[in-house]
Short mmCIF file of C-alpha atoms in Angstrom, two decimals:
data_model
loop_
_atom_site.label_atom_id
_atom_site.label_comp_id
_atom_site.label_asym_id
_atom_site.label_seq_id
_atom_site.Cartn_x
_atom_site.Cartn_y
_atom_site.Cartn_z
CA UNK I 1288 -166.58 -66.74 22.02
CA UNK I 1289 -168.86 -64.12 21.04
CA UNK I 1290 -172.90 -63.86 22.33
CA UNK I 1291 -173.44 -61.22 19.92
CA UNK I 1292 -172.64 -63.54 16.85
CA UNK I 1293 -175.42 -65.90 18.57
CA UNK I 1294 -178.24 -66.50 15.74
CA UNK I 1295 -181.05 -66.46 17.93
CA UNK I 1296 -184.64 -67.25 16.50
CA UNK I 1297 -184.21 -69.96 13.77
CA UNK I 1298 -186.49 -72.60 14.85
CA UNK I 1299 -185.74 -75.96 13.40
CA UNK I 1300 -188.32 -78.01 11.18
CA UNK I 1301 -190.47 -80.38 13.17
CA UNK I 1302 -189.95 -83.62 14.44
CA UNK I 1303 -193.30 -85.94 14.78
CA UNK I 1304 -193.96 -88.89 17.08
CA UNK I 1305 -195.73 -91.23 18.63
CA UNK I 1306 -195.27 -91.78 22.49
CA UNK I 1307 -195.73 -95.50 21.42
CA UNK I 1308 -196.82 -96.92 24.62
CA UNK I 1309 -193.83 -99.88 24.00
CA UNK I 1310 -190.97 -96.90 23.92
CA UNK I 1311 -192.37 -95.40 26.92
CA UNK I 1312 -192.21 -98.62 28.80
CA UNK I 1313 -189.12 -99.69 27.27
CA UNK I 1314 -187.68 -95.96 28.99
CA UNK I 1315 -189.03 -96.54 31.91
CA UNK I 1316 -186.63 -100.04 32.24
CA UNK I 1317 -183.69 -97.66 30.84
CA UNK I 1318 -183.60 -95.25 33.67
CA UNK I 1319 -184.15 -98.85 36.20
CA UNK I 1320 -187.89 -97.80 36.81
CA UNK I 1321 -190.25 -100.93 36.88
CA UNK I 1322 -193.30 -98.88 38.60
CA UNK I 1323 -196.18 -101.26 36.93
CA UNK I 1324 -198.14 -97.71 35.62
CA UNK I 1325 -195.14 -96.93 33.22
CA UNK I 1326 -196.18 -100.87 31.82
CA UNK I 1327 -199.76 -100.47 31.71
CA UNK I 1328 -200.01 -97.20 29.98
CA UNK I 1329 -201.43 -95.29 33.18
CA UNK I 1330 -198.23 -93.45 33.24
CA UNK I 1331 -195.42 -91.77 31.78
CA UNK I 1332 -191.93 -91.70 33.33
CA UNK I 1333 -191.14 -87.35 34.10
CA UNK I 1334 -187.70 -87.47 31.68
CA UNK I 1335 -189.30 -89.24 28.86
CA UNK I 1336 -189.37 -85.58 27.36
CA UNK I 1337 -185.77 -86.19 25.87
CA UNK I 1338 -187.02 -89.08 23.34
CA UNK I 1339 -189.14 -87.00 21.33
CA UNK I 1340 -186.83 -83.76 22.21
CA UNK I 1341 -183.20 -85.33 21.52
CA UNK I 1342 -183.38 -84.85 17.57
CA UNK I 1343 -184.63 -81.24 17.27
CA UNK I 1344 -182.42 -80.48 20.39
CA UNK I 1345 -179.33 -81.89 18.36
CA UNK I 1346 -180.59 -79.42 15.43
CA UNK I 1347 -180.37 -77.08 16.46
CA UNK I 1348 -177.20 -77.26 18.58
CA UNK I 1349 -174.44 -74.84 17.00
CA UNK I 1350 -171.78 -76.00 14.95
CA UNK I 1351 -168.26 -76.23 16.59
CA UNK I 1352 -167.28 -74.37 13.76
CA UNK I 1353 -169.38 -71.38 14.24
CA UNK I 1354 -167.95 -67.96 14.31
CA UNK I 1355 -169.98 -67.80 18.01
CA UNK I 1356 -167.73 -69.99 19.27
CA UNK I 1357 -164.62 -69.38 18.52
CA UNK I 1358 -162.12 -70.13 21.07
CA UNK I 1359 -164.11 -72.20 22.64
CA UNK I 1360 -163.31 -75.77 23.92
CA UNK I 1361 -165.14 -79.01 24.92
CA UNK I 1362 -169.17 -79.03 24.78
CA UNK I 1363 -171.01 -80.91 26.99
CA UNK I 1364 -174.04 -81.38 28.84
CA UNK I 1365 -174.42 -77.99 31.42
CA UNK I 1366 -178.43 -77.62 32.57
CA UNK I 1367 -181.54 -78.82 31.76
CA UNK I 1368 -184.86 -77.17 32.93
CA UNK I 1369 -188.07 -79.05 32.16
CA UNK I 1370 -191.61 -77.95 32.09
CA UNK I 1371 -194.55 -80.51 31.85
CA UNK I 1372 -197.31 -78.68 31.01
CA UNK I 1373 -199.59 -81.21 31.16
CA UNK I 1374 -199.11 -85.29 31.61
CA UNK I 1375 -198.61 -87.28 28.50
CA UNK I 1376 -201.00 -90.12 27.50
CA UNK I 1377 -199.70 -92.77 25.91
CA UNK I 1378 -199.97 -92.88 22.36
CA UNK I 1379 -200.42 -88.61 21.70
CA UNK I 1380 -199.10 -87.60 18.99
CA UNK I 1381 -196.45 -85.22 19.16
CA UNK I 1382 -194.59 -82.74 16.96
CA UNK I 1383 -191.33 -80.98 18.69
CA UNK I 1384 -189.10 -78.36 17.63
CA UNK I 1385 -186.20 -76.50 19.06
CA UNK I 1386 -184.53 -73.03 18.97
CA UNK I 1387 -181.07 -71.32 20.50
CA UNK I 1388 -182.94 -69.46 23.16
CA UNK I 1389 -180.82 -68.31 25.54
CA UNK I 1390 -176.73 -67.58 25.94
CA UNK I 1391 -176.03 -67.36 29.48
CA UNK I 1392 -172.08 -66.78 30.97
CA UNK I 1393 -170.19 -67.30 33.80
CA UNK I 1394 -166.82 -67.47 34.61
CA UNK I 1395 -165.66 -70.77 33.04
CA UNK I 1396 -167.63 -69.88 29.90
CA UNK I 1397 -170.91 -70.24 27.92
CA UNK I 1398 -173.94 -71.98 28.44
CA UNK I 1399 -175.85 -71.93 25.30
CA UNK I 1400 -179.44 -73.07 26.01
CA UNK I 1401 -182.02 -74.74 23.15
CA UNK I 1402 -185.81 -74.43 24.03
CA UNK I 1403 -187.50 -77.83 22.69
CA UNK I 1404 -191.32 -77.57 23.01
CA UNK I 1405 -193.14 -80.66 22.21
CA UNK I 1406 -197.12 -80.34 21.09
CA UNK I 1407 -199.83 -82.48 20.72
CA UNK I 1408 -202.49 -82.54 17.49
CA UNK I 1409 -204.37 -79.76 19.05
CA UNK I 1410 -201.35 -77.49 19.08
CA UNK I 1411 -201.38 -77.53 22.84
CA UNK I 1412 -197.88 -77.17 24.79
CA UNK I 1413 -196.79 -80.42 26.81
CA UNK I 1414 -192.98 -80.37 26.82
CA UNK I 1415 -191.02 -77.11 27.14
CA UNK I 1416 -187.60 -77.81 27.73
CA UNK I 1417 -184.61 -75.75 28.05
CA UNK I 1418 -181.37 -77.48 27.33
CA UNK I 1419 -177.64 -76.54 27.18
CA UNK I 1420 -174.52 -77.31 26.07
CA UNK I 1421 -171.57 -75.61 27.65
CA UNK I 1422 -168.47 -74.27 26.41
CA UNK I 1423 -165.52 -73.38 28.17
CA UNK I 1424 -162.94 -70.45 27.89
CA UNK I 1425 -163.64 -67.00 27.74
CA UNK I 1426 -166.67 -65.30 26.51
CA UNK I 1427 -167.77 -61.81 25.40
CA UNK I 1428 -170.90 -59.68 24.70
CA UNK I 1429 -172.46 -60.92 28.36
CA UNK I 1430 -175.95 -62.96 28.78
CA UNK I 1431 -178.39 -62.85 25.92
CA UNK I 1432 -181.98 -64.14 24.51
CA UNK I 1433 -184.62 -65.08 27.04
CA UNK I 1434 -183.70 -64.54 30.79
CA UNK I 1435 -182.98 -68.26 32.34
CA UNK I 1436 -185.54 -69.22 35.81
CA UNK I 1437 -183.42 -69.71 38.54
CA UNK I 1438 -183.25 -73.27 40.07
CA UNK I 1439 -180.12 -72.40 42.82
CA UNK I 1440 -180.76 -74.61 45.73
CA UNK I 1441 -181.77 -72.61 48.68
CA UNK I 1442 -179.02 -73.50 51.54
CA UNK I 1443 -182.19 -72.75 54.12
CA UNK I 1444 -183.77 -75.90 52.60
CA UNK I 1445 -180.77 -78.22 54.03
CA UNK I 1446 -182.99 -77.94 57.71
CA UNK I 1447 -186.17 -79.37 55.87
CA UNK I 1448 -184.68 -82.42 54.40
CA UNK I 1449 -187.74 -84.73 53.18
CA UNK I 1450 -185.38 -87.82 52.69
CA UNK I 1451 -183.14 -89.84 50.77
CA UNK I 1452 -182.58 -92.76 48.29
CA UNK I 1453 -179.92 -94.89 46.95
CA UNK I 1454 -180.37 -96.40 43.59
CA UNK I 1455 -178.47 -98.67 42.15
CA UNK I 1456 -177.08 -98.83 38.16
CA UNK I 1457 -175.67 -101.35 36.15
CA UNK I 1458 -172.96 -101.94 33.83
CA UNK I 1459 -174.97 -101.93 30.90
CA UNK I 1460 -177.07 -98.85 31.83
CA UNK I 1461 -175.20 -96.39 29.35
CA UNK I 1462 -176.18 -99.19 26.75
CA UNK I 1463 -180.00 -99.65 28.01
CA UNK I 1464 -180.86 -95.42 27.89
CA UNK I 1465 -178.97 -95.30 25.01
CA UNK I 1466 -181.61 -97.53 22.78
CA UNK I 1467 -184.39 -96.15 24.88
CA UNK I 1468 -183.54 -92.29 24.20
CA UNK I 1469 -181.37 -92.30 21.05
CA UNK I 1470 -178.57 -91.06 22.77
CA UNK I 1471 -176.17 -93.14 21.25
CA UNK I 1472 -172.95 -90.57 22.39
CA UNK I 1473 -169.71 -92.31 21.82
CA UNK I 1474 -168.75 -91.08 24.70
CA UNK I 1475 -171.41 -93.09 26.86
CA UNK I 1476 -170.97 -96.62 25.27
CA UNK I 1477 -167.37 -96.74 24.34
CA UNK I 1478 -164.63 -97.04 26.77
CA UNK I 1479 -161.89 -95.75 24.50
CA UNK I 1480 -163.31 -92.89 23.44
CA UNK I 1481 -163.87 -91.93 27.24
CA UNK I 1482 -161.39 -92.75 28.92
CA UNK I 1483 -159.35 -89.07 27.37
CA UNK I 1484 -161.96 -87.50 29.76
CA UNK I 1485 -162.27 -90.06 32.45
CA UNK I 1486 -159.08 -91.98 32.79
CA UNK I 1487 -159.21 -95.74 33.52
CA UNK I 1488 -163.26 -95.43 34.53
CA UNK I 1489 -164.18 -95.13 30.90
CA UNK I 1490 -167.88 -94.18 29.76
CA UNK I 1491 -169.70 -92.72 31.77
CA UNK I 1492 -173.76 -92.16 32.03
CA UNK I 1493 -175.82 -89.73 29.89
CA UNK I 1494 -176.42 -86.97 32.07
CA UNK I 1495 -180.33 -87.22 31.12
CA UNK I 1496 -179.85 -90.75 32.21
CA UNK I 1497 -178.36 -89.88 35.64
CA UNK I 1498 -181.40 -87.23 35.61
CA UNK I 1499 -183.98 -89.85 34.91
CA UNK I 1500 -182.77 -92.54 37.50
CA UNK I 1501 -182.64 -90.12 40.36
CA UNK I 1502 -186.49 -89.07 38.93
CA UNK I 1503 -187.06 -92.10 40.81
CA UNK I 1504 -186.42 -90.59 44.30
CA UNK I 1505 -188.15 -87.48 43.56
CA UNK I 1506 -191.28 -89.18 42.45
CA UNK I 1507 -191.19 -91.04 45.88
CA UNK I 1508 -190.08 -88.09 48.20
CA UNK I 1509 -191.52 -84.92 46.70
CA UNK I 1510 -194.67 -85.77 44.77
CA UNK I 1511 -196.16 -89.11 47.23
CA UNK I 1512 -195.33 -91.83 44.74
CA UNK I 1513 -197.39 -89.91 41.84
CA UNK I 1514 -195.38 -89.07 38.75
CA UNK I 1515 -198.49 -87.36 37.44
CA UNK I 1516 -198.00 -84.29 39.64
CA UNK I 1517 -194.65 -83.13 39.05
CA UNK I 1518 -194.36 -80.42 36.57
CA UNK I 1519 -190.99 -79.15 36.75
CA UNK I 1520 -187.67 -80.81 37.08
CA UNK I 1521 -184.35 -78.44 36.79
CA UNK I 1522 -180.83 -79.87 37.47
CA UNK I 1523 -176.92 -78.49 37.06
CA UNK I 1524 -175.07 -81.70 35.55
CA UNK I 1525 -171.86 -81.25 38.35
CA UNK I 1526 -170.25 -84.67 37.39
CA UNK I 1527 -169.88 -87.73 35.36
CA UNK I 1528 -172.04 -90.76 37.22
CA UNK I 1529 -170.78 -94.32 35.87
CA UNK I 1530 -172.33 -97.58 35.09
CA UNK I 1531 -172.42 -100.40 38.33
CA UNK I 1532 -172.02 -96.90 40.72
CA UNK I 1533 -174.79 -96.26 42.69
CA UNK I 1534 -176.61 -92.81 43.06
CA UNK I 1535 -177.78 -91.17 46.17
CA UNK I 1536 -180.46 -88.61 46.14
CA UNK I 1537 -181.27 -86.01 48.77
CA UNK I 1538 -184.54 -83.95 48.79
CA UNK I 1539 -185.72 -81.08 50.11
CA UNK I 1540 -188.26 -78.84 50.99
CA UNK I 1541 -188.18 -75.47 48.58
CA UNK I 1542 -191.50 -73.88 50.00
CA UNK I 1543 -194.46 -72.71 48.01
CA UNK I 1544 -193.88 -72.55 44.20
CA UNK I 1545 -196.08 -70.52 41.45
CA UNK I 1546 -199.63 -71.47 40.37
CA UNK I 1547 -200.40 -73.72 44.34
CA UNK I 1548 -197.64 -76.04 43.64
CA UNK I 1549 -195.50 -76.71 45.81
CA UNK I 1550 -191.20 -76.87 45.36
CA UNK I 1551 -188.44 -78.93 46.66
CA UNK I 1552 -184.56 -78.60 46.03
CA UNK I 1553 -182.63 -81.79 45.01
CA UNK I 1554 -178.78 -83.02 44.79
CA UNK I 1555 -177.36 -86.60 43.86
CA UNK I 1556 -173.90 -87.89 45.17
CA UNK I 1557 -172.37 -91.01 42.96
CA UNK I 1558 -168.71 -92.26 43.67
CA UNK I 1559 -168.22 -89.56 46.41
CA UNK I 1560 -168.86 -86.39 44.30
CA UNK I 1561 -171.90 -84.50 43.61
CA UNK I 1562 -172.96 -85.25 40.09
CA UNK I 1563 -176.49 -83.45 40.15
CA UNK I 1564 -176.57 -79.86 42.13
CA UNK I 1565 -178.78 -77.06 41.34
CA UNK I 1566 -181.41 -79.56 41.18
CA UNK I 1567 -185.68 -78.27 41.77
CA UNK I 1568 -188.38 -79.89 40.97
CA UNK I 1569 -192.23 -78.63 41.39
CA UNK I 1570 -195.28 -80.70 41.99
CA UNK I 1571 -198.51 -80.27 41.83
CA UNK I 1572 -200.79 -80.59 45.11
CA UNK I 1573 -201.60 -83.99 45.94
#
């Protein structure tokens, strides 16, 4: 795989929609979240981003084809850094579009990131999020496009731990997120096509799904119940979570983050293995 041969800068056309107050709800049950202000319309679930960001972000996702990424092998879900600029009302129109922003490597490949930003009719910013896929084998012409923000979890945060929660899945949860969000991934609702990857477990959760379910513990433990506040949520996909397991979330506190807000660090466990590490998320003061 070559960086250099990255097209950077092509931004795809625009995608428009409706944050129908029924989809958002409908999410909210996808991700096991029956808070009564996701119902109503007082609230919006944090990962709802990826409804009206999954078709630009698919896009303008390279070809396996492309000359970038040859030699390459296997593409799947690596990070995902999300920036609420401000909360979403119910019903705003949005239109989102997505670019290759950033190529970042490491030593098992390439993580090719897509920035999806999501505006309302005034042109205002309310979803920016950067999304990967990642590519294994070996990779040259080093990092390039826009420098990544870190989210590594800061091992001085593992004496401030806020708390925990368990939360429970169910066997049709790959089937639930997958009409809620579109993600419709063979891998995630059909247990032949998985099982090449997984062995006997089968499909296995959409990472954004495992994201949005443990959402649940960080609205509790880092922003005091009030999904409102949090305005950043960044997360390392480790491991495949699947349906009927049940995922435990630990939080953190991160210290002081930019603009008065305040940070926490985050990791989720699920069948003995870390599935989410990496994992920040930034609130707003109460």
């Amino acid at each position: 795989m070559d960086t250099t041969r990255i097209p950077f800068g092509h931004v795809t056309g625009a995608v428009e929609s409706s944050s129908d107050p029924g989809e958002i709800a409908a999410f909210a049950l996808a991700v096991n979240d029956d808070d009564p202000r996701y119902q109503d319309g007082r609230a919006v679930p944090p990962t709802y981003a990826v409804v009206p960001g999954l078709q630009p972000f698919l896009a303008s996702v390279l070809r396996p084809d492309h000359e970038a990424l040859t030699g390459g092998r296997g593409a799947g879900h690596g990070e995902t850094d999300l920036y609420i600029h401000r909360p979403l009302r119910p019903g705003t129109v949005l239109r989102t579009t997505a670019e290759v922003g950033s190529a970042v490597t490491n030593r098992g490949g390439l993580n090719l990131f897509s920035r999806v930003a999501s505006v309302d009719e005034a042109g205002d910013l309310v979803y920016e999020h950067f999304w990967s896929v990642m590519y294994l084998g070996e990779v040259t012409g080093g990092d390039r496009g826009r420098p990544m923000a870190d989210h590594t979890f800061p091992e001085e945060a593992r004496s401030r731990r806020v708390g925990s929660l368990v939360l429970a899945t169910t066997a049709d949860q790959t089937f639930r997120y997958a009409g809620a969000s579109g993600d419709r991934a063979v891998i995630h609702v059909d247990d032949r096509a998985a099982r090449p990857m997984t062995g006997d477990r089968g499909k296995f959760l959409q990472g954004l799904c495992t994201l949005g379910i443990a959402s649940r513990a960080l609205v509790a433990l880092a922003a005091g119940g009030e999904p409102h506040r949090i305005r950043r949520i960044a997360v390392r996909f480790a491991r495949y979570a699947f349906p009927g397991d049940e995922i435990a979330v630990g939080v953190y506190d991160a210290g002081p983050a930019d603009g008065g807000r305040h940070a926490f660090a985050f990791e989720a466990e699920s069948g003995g293995q870390t599935v989410l590490r990496h994992g920040r998320v930034e609130v707003d003061p109460a």
